[in-house]
Amino acid sequence: MSRDIVTSDSSLAPSPDIIGGHTLSMFVNNQPGVLMRICQVFARRAYNLDSVVVSRGRDPQFSRLTLGISGDPAGLEQIINQCNKLIDVIHCFEHDENESVTRELALVKVLIDPGDRAEVLQILEHFGAKTVDLGTTSIIAMIYGNSGKVDAAVHLLSKFDIVETVRTGKVVMARGEAAT
Amino acid sequence: MSTPKLDGAQALIQTLNELGVEYIFGYSGGAALPIFDALETVSGNIKFVLTRHEQGACHMADGYARATGKPAVVLVTSGPGAGNTITGIMTAQMDSVPMIIITGQQVTWMLGKDAFQEADIFGITMPVVKHNFLVRETNSLPRIAKEAYHIATTGRPGPVLIDVPKDISQSDFTGDLNPDLDLPGYNPDSAFEIAQDGISRAAEIISTAKKPVILAGHGVMISRADEELMELATTLKCPVTTTLLGKGVFPETHELSLGMLGMHGTAYANKAMVECDLILNVGSRFDDRIIGQPEKFGANAKIIHIDIDPSEMNKMVHPDVEIIGDAKTVLQALNREIAPLETSSWLATLDGYKNKFPLAYRKQGGLRMQQVLDELYQLTGGKAIVTTDVGQHQMWAAQFYKTDASYNWLSSGGAGTMGFGFPAAIGAQLARPDDTVVAVVGDGGYQMTLCELATAALHKLPVKILVLNNHYLGMVRQWQQMFFDNRESGVNLEGNPDFVKLAEAYGIKGFNIKRPADVGKVLQKALDYNDGPCVINAECIKTENVFPMIPAGAALEDMLVAPPKHKMAKPTGST
C-alpha cells in the first residue's frame, strides 16, 4: 500500500439521501493491494470516498487508514462488516464525532494584490492558520483543524483569487483510552 | 548429511503434500513450468488430473470439495490460463466452496510491462476470492500455501488464489518448510465462542412459537451439523425447509421435511414461510431466490438468524435475534435450552398443503424432464451424487431428486454457472469412486464444458451424463413466454450435435431416450454400465415450464402453482 498521503478536494455538501461526515478508521496489513481490496468494497456498493488518508503504523507491518465516506446510510453496517471480513483488515471501526477527535490540514494558494494582503493575513490569524509561503503576488496558507473549520476558512478566502487547495483529508482518533 | 536443495516450486508442492492435498486439477503452460516440473520431482500422494480447459479444472476441484468438504487444488499458467479460471473461482466463492488456485505468472521484473501471457490475475480476481496472494519471495511459498489452505477451509470457506511468478518458483528455496501462519486479521476460531445471550433469547422466542419453520442452508453442511439439526427439528416437532445448497442437510424423505423453498421451491415450503410465526434460519444467507420481496418476507414471523459470517446479518432481512457462529456449536448450545413444542395443528395444515399442491407432472404428450428425474430417483433409491447445471433441469432435479444426505447434491447456486455440472461430477467421482455420480445437465450448459469428455474417458470414470435435451435454453424461454409475449430471442439451440455420436467419438458409451415408456429401461442400462462414462441423451419437449414459480422480486404469497391464465407484468426483481 502506498504510504503517501492521498487527498481529495471534494468538500461538497452531501445530497440529502446520502450520509455525510462518517469517518471509518482501519488498521490494516501494510502490503501492496490492500487499499485496492478496501476500495472495491466501497465502489461496488456505490459509496464515494470523500477522503482517504493512509500512513504507515508505528509497527511498519501495519498501516493506518482513515476514510471519510458518503453513501446510502442503510448499508453502512454492511460495509463495516465487509471491511472487517477482509483478511488484510485487522479491524475497522466507525467513529462517532462526540467520542473522537478529527483533524485535517489544508494548503491554500491565493493570488493577491498588495492592497489585499493585510485582510488575508487577518483572516488567517483568526483561524490560527500559518503562512508557509509569501511572495509579491501570492500566499500559501496552511490551515488545520476539524473539517468544518477548514471549510470556513476556505470559504472566507474565496472572495480572493484561490488558485489551488490541497487538503489532506481528515484523520481520526478515539478519545480517552478507546482504540481507534 | 545436508538436505537436498529445493527450488521454490518443489517447496510449494511439498507443502501441498504435507497439507494432505489429494488432487490437483490443471492445465500447463510456460509460466507454470517449474511447478509442473515439481509435480514430477517431488514424491508424495498428490494426483494430477490434466483437464481440457481451465474452467473445467476449477469445477472439478469444486465438485471434489462439495462431495467431501475437503479442498482440491487448481494449477494453471499465467495470462489466458489464469483468466479462464474466473468463472470457476466465482462459482466457488458464491457458494462458499474451499479451493486453492495456483497460477503461474511472468517473472517479477516483467510485471506491469505487458509481457507475454502477463495478466494481473491478483487484481482481476480480488472481487471473486476469499483472499489472494502475489508471491514476491521464494522463501515465503510454504507459509503462503499454508495460509491459503487455512483461509480456504476455515470460517466461511472460499477460494484462495496464489499467483507465483516464474522466477519465484524456480529460485533456490533456503527457508523454513514449516513456518507459522502470519494472519493477524483472520481469527476463524471466534466462530466457536457463542454469546450465551443470543442463545437464551432465541430459546425464549422458540418456546412461544406455534407455527415455527426451520430454514436450513449450506452452512449446516459445511459445519457438519446435520445431527444437531435433526435433534432440533425432532425435539421441537418443527418442519424443515432447505435452500438449494442445503439439500441433504435434513432428509427430504423425512415427514418434517418441506423440501426446497424459494423461486421454484415446493408450494408447501413457500406457504409455510408465509404463514409461520417463527423462521429459524440456520446457515442460509437469505438469498434473493428465497426471500422474494424483502419487505414482505417473514412479515408476521419472528426471525432468528444463525450464520458464521457477520456480514450476512441485516443484509437482506433484519432478524429479531442474530447469532454469529459455527452452526454445529450454536445448535449444540441451543438444543440444551429447548423443549418440545405443540405443533400438531401447524403440521396438519402443512400436510394439507402437501396433499393439495404436490409436485406433479404429466406423462402424456411427450417426454418431460420431470419424469426422467423422477425415475432416476426411483432407480437409484435417492443414493446417487447428483450434480447439475443451471436452468429448468436444475430446478426439476431439485424438486424430484430428493436428497437425504449432505454432500450428495452439487449445484451452482449463487453464481448460477452453466457448464458446472459435468466437470463437477468428474471431481465428485474421483473423490468418491464407489458412489454413483450422475451429472444432470441441459443441452445448453453441457456444450459449454463438454471438452472434459476426454478427461472423464481417460480416467475411465463411471460418471453418468444425463443430458435433458430440449434443444432450447428452457428457463429463458419460459420467461420470454410468461413476461415477453412469447417472443423467443436467443434461446433456440438448433445446431446441437448428436450427443450420442459425439460421446462415441471420445470412446464413450451413449444412450438415447426418446419416449416416456423407455425412460426406466434405458436409465437402468446406463446405471449398470460402469466401464467408463456414459452419456444419456433424453429428448424432451420444449414447451414445459417450471412451477411453482415466484416471479423475481414478488412476495412469496404471490407464488404461481400453475401456468397463469393472464398476461404477467414483467418481474421487478433481478433475474
PDB file of N, CA and C in Angstrom, chain B residues 324-365:
ATOM      1  N   ILE B 324     -24.095 -15.150  15.756  1.00  0.00           N
ATOM      2  CA  ILE B 324     -22.958 -15.301  14.853  1.00  0.00           C
ATOM      3  C   ILE B 324     -22.095 -16.442  15.364  1.00  0.00           C
ATOM      4  N   GLY B 325     -21.917 -17.454  14.525  1.00  0.00           N
ATOM      5  CA  GLY B 325     -21.050 -18.542  14.953  1.00  0.00           C
ATOM      6  C   GLY B 325     -21.212 -19.770  14.089  1.00  0.00           C
ATOM      7  N   ASP B 326     -20.393 -20.755  14.403  1.00  0.00           N
ATOM      8  CA  ASP B 326     -20.414 -22.047  13.725  1.00  0.00           C
ATOM      9  C   ASP B 326     -21.740 -22.753  14.011  1.00  0.00           C
ATOM     10  N   ALA B 327     -22.399 -23.240  12.970  1.00  0.00           N
ATOM     11  CA  ALA B 327     -23.755 -23.789  13.115  1.00  0.00           C
ATOM     12  C   ALA B 327     -23.803 -24.952  14.108  1.00  0.00           C
ATOM     13  N   LYS B 328     -22.820 -25.833  14.031  1.00  0.00           N
ATOM     14  CA  LYS B 328     -22.841 -27.006  14.911  1.00  0.00           C
ATOM     15  C   LYS B 328     -22.743 -26.575  16.378  1.00  0.00           C
ATOM     16  N   THR B 329     -21.811 -25.654  16.640  1.00  0.00           N
ATOM     17  CA  THR B 329     -21.618 -25.189  18.011  1.00  0.00           C
ATOM     18  C   THR B 329     -22.866 -24.474  18.520  1.00  0.00           C
ATOM     19  N   VAL B 330     -23.455 -23.655  17.649  1.00  0.00           N
ATOM     20  CA  VAL B 330     -24.658 -22.916  18.044  1.00  0.00           C
ATOM     21  C   VAL B 330     -25.805 -23.887  18.326  1.00  0.00           C
ATOM     22  N   LEU B 331     -26.003 -24.853  17.436  1.00  0.00           N
ATOM     23  CA  LEU B 331     -27.131 -25.775  17.620  1.00  0.00           C
ATOM     24  C   LEU B 331     -26.936 -26.653  18.856  1.00  0.00           C
ATOM     25  N   GLN B 332     -25.685 -27.017  19.151  1.00  0.00           N
ATOM     26  CA  GLN B 332     -25.451 -27.790  20.375  1.00  0.00           C
ATOM     27  C   GLN B 332     -25.886 -26.985  21.594  1.00  0.00           C
ATOM     28  N   ALA B 333     -25.539 -25.690  21.572  1.00  0.00           N
ATOM     29  CA  ALA B 333     -25.916 -24.832  22.700  1.00  0.00           C
ATOM     30  C   ALA B 333     -27.430 -24.636  22.743  1.00  0.00           C
ATOM     31  N   LEU B 334     -28.019 -24.442  21.581  1.00  0.00           N
ATOM     32  CA  LEU B 334     -29.466 -24.189  21.515  1.00  0.00           C
ATOM     33  C   LEU B 334     -30.254 -25.428  21.931  1.00  0.00           C
ATOM     34  N   ASN B 335     -29.783 -26.598  21.490  1.00  0.00           N
ATOM     35  CA  ASN B 335     -30.504 -27.835  21.802  1.00  0.00           C
ATOM     36  C   ASN B 335     -30.579 -28.104  23.308  1.00  0.00           C
ATOM     37  N   ARG B 336     -29.618 -27.543  24.048  1.00  0.00           N
ATOM     38  CA  ARG B 336     -29.653 -27.724  25.504  1.00  0.00           C
ATOM     39  C   ARG B 336     -30.750 -26.893  26.156  1.00  0.00           C
ATOM     40  N   GLU B 337     -31.294 -25.924  25.425  1.00  0.00           N
ATOM     41  CA  GLU B 337     -32.213 -24.969  26.048  1.00  0.00           C
ATOM     42  C   GLU B 337     -33.647 -25.077  25.545  1.00  0.00           C
ATOM     43  N   ILE B 338     -33.905 -26.046  24.675  1.00  0.00           N
ATOM     44  CA  ILE B 338     -35.248 -26.078  24.088  1.00  0.00           C
ATOM     45  C   ILE B 338     -36.071 -27.237  24.636  1.00  0.00           C
ATOM     46  N   ALA B 339     -37.383 -27.082  24.527  1.00  0.00           N
ATOM     47  CA  ALA B 339     -38.308 -28.132  24.943  1.00  0.00           C
ATOM     48  C   ALA B 339     -39.300 -28.351  23.799  1.00  0.00           C
ATOM     49  N   PRO B 340     -39.927 -29.533  23.752  1.00  0.00           N
ATOM     50  CA  PRO B 340     -40.873 -29.804  22.659  1.00  0.00           C
ATOM     51  C   PRO B 340     -41.971 -28.747  22.574  1.00  0.00           C
ATOM     52  N   LEU B 341     -42.404 -28.477  21.348  1.00  0.00           N
ATOM     53  CA  LEU B 341     -43.489 -27.524  21.117  1.00  0.00           C
ATOM     54  C   LEU B 341     -44.746 -28.281  20.710  1.00  0.00           C
ATOM     55  N   GLU B 342     -45.878 -27.633  20.890  1.00  0.00           N
ATOM     56  CA  GLU B 342     -47.141 -28.219  20.426  1.00  0.00           C
ATOM     57  C   GLU B 342     -47.381 -27.693  19.000  1.00  0.00           C
ATOM     58  N   THR B 343     -47.069 -28.521  18.019  1.00  0.00           N
ATOM     59  CA  THR B 343     -47.157 -28.054  16.629  1.00  0.00           C
ATOM     60  C   THR B 343     -48.114 -28.900  15.794  1.00  0.00           C
ATOM     61  N   SER B 344     -48.910 -29.761  16.437  1.00  0.00           N
ATOM     62  CA  SER B 344     -49.669 -30.742  15.639  1.00  0.00           C
ATOM     63  C   SER B 344     -50.640 -30.077  14.658  1.00  0.00           C
ATOM     64  N   SER B 345     -51.298 -28.984  15.064  1.00  0.00           N
ATOM     65  CA  SER B 345     -52.246 -28.400  14.108  1.00  0.00           C
ATOM     66  C   SER B 345     -51.507 -27.700  12.965  1.00  0.00           C
ATOM     67  N   TRP B 346     -50.341 -27.112  13.265  1.00  0.00           N
ATOM     68  CA  TRP B 346     -49.494 -26.499  12.239  1.00  0.00           C
ATOM     69  C   TRP B 346     -49.026 -27.551  11.241  1.00  0.00           C
ATOM     70  N   LEU B 347     -48.571 -28.694  11.757  1.00  0.00           N
ATOM     71  CA  LEU B 347     -48.123 -29.768  10.859  1.00  0.00           C
ATOM     72  C   LEU B 347     -49.289 -30.301  10.027  1.00  0.00           C
ATOM     73  N   ALA B 348     -50.483 -30.331  10.625  1.00  0.00           N
ATOM     74  CA  ALA B 348     -51.657 -30.799   9.884  1.00  0.00           C
ATOM     75  C   ALA B 348     -51.986 -29.827   8.745  1.00  0.00           C
ATOM     76  N   THR B 349     -51.856 -28.526   9.029  1.00  0.00           N
ATOM     77  CA  THR B 349     -52.079 -27.527   7.972  1.00  0.00           C
ATOM     78  C   THR B 349     -51.103 -27.752   6.818  1.00  0.00           C
ATOM     79  N   LEU B 350     -49.846 -27.969   7.164  1.00  0.00           N
ATOM     80  CA  LEU B 350     -48.828 -28.144   6.124  1.00  0.00           C
ATOM     81  C   LEU B 350     -49.041 -29.456   5.364  1.00  0.00           C
ATOM     82  N   ASP B 351     -49.470 -30.496   6.084  1.00  0.00           N
ATOM     83  CA  ASP B 351     -49.778 -31.756   5.393  1.00  0.00           C
ATOM     84  C   ASP B 351     -50.909 -31.543   4.389  1.00  0.00           C
ATOM     85  N   GLY B 352     -51.846 -30.678   4.763  1.00  0.00           N
ATOM     86  CA  GLY B 352     -52.928 -30.332   3.839  1.00  0.00           C
ATOM     87  C   GLY B 352     -52.376 -29.708   2.569  1.00  0.00           C
ATOM     88  N   TYR B 353     -51.422 -28.803   2.736  1.00  0.00           N
ATOM     89  CA  TYR B 353     -50.797 -28.186   1.556  1.00  0.00           C
ATOM     90  C   TYR B 353     -50.024 -29.218   0.738  1.00  0.00           C
ATOM     91  N   LYS B 354     -49.374 -30.153   1.437  1.00  0.00           N
ATOM     92  CA  LYS B 354     -48.624 -31.185   0.702  1.00  0.00           C
ATOM     93  C   LYS B 354     -49.574 -31.999  -0.182  1.00  0.00           C
ATOM     94  N   ASN B 355     -50.768 -32.276   0.364  1.00  0.00           N
ATOM     95  CA  ASN B 355     -51.738 -33.047  -0.416  1.00  0.00           C
ATOM     96  C   ASN B 355     -52.354 -32.224  -1.541  1.00  0.00           C
ATOM     97  N   LYS B 356     -52.565 -30.946  -1.261  1.00  0.00           N
ATOM     98  CA  LYS B 356     -53.251 -30.103  -2.236  1.00  0.00           C
ATOM     99  C   LYS B 356     -52.317 -29.657  -3.365  1.00  0.00           C
ATOM    100  N   PHE B 357     -51.048 -29.406  -3.023  1.00  0.00           N
ATOM    101  CA  PHE B 357     -50.098 -28.880  -4.021  1.00  0.00           C
ATOM    102  C   PHE B 357     -48.873 -29.782  -4.150  1.00  0.00           C
ATOM    103  N   PRO B 358     -49.068 -31.050  -4.511  1.00  0.00           N
ATOM    104  CA  PRO B 358     -47.882 -31.917  -4.622  1.00  0.00           C
ATOM    105  C   PRO B 358     -47.058 -31.548  -5.863  1.00  0.00           C
ATOM    106  N   LEU B 359     -45.802 -31.928  -5.852  1.00  0.00           N
ATOM    107  CA  LEU B 359     -45.001 -31.807  -7.069  1.00  0.00           C
ATOM    108  C   LEU B 359     -45.515 -32.862  -8.038  1.00  0.00           C
ATOM    109  N   ALA B 360     -45.898 -32.461  -9.229  1.00  0.00           N
ATOM    110  CA  ALA B 360     -46.514 -33.412 -10.154  1.00  0.00           C
ATOM    111  C   ALA B 360     -46.162 -33.033 -11.586  1.00  0.00           C
ATOM    112  N   TYR B 361     -46.376 -33.969 -12.488  1.00  0.00           N
ATOM    113  CA  TYR B 361     -46.137 -33.708 -13.918  1.00  0.00           C
ATOM    114  C   TYR B 361     -47.000 -34.651 -14.727  1.00  0.00           C
ATOM    115  N   ARG B 362     -47.181 -34.317 -15.988  1.00  0.00           N
ATOM    116  CA  ARG B 362     -47.989 -35.158 -16.877  1.00  0.00           C
ATOM    117  C   ARG B 362     -47.099 -36.141 -17.600  1.00  0.00           C
ATOM    118  N   LYS B 363     -47.651 -37.343 -17.836  1.00  0.00           N
ATOM    119  CA  LYS B 363     -46.873 -38.345 -18.563  1.00  0.00           C
ATOM    120  C   LYS B 363     -47.319 -38.456 -20.014  1.00  0.00           C
ATOM    121  N   GLN B 364     -48.407 -37.730 -20.352  1.00  0.00           N
ATOM    122  CA  GLN B 364     -48.867 -37.759 -21.738  1.00  0.00           C
ATOM    123  C   GLN B 364     -48.310 -36.552 -22.488  1.00  0.00           C
ATOM    124  N   GLY B 365     -48.279 -36.669 -23.831  1.00  0.00           N
ATOM    125  CA  GLY B 365     -47.911 -35.518 -24.648  1.00  0.00           C
ATOM    126  C   GLY B 365     -46.421 -35.277 -24.702  1.00  0.00           C
TER     127      GLY B 365
END
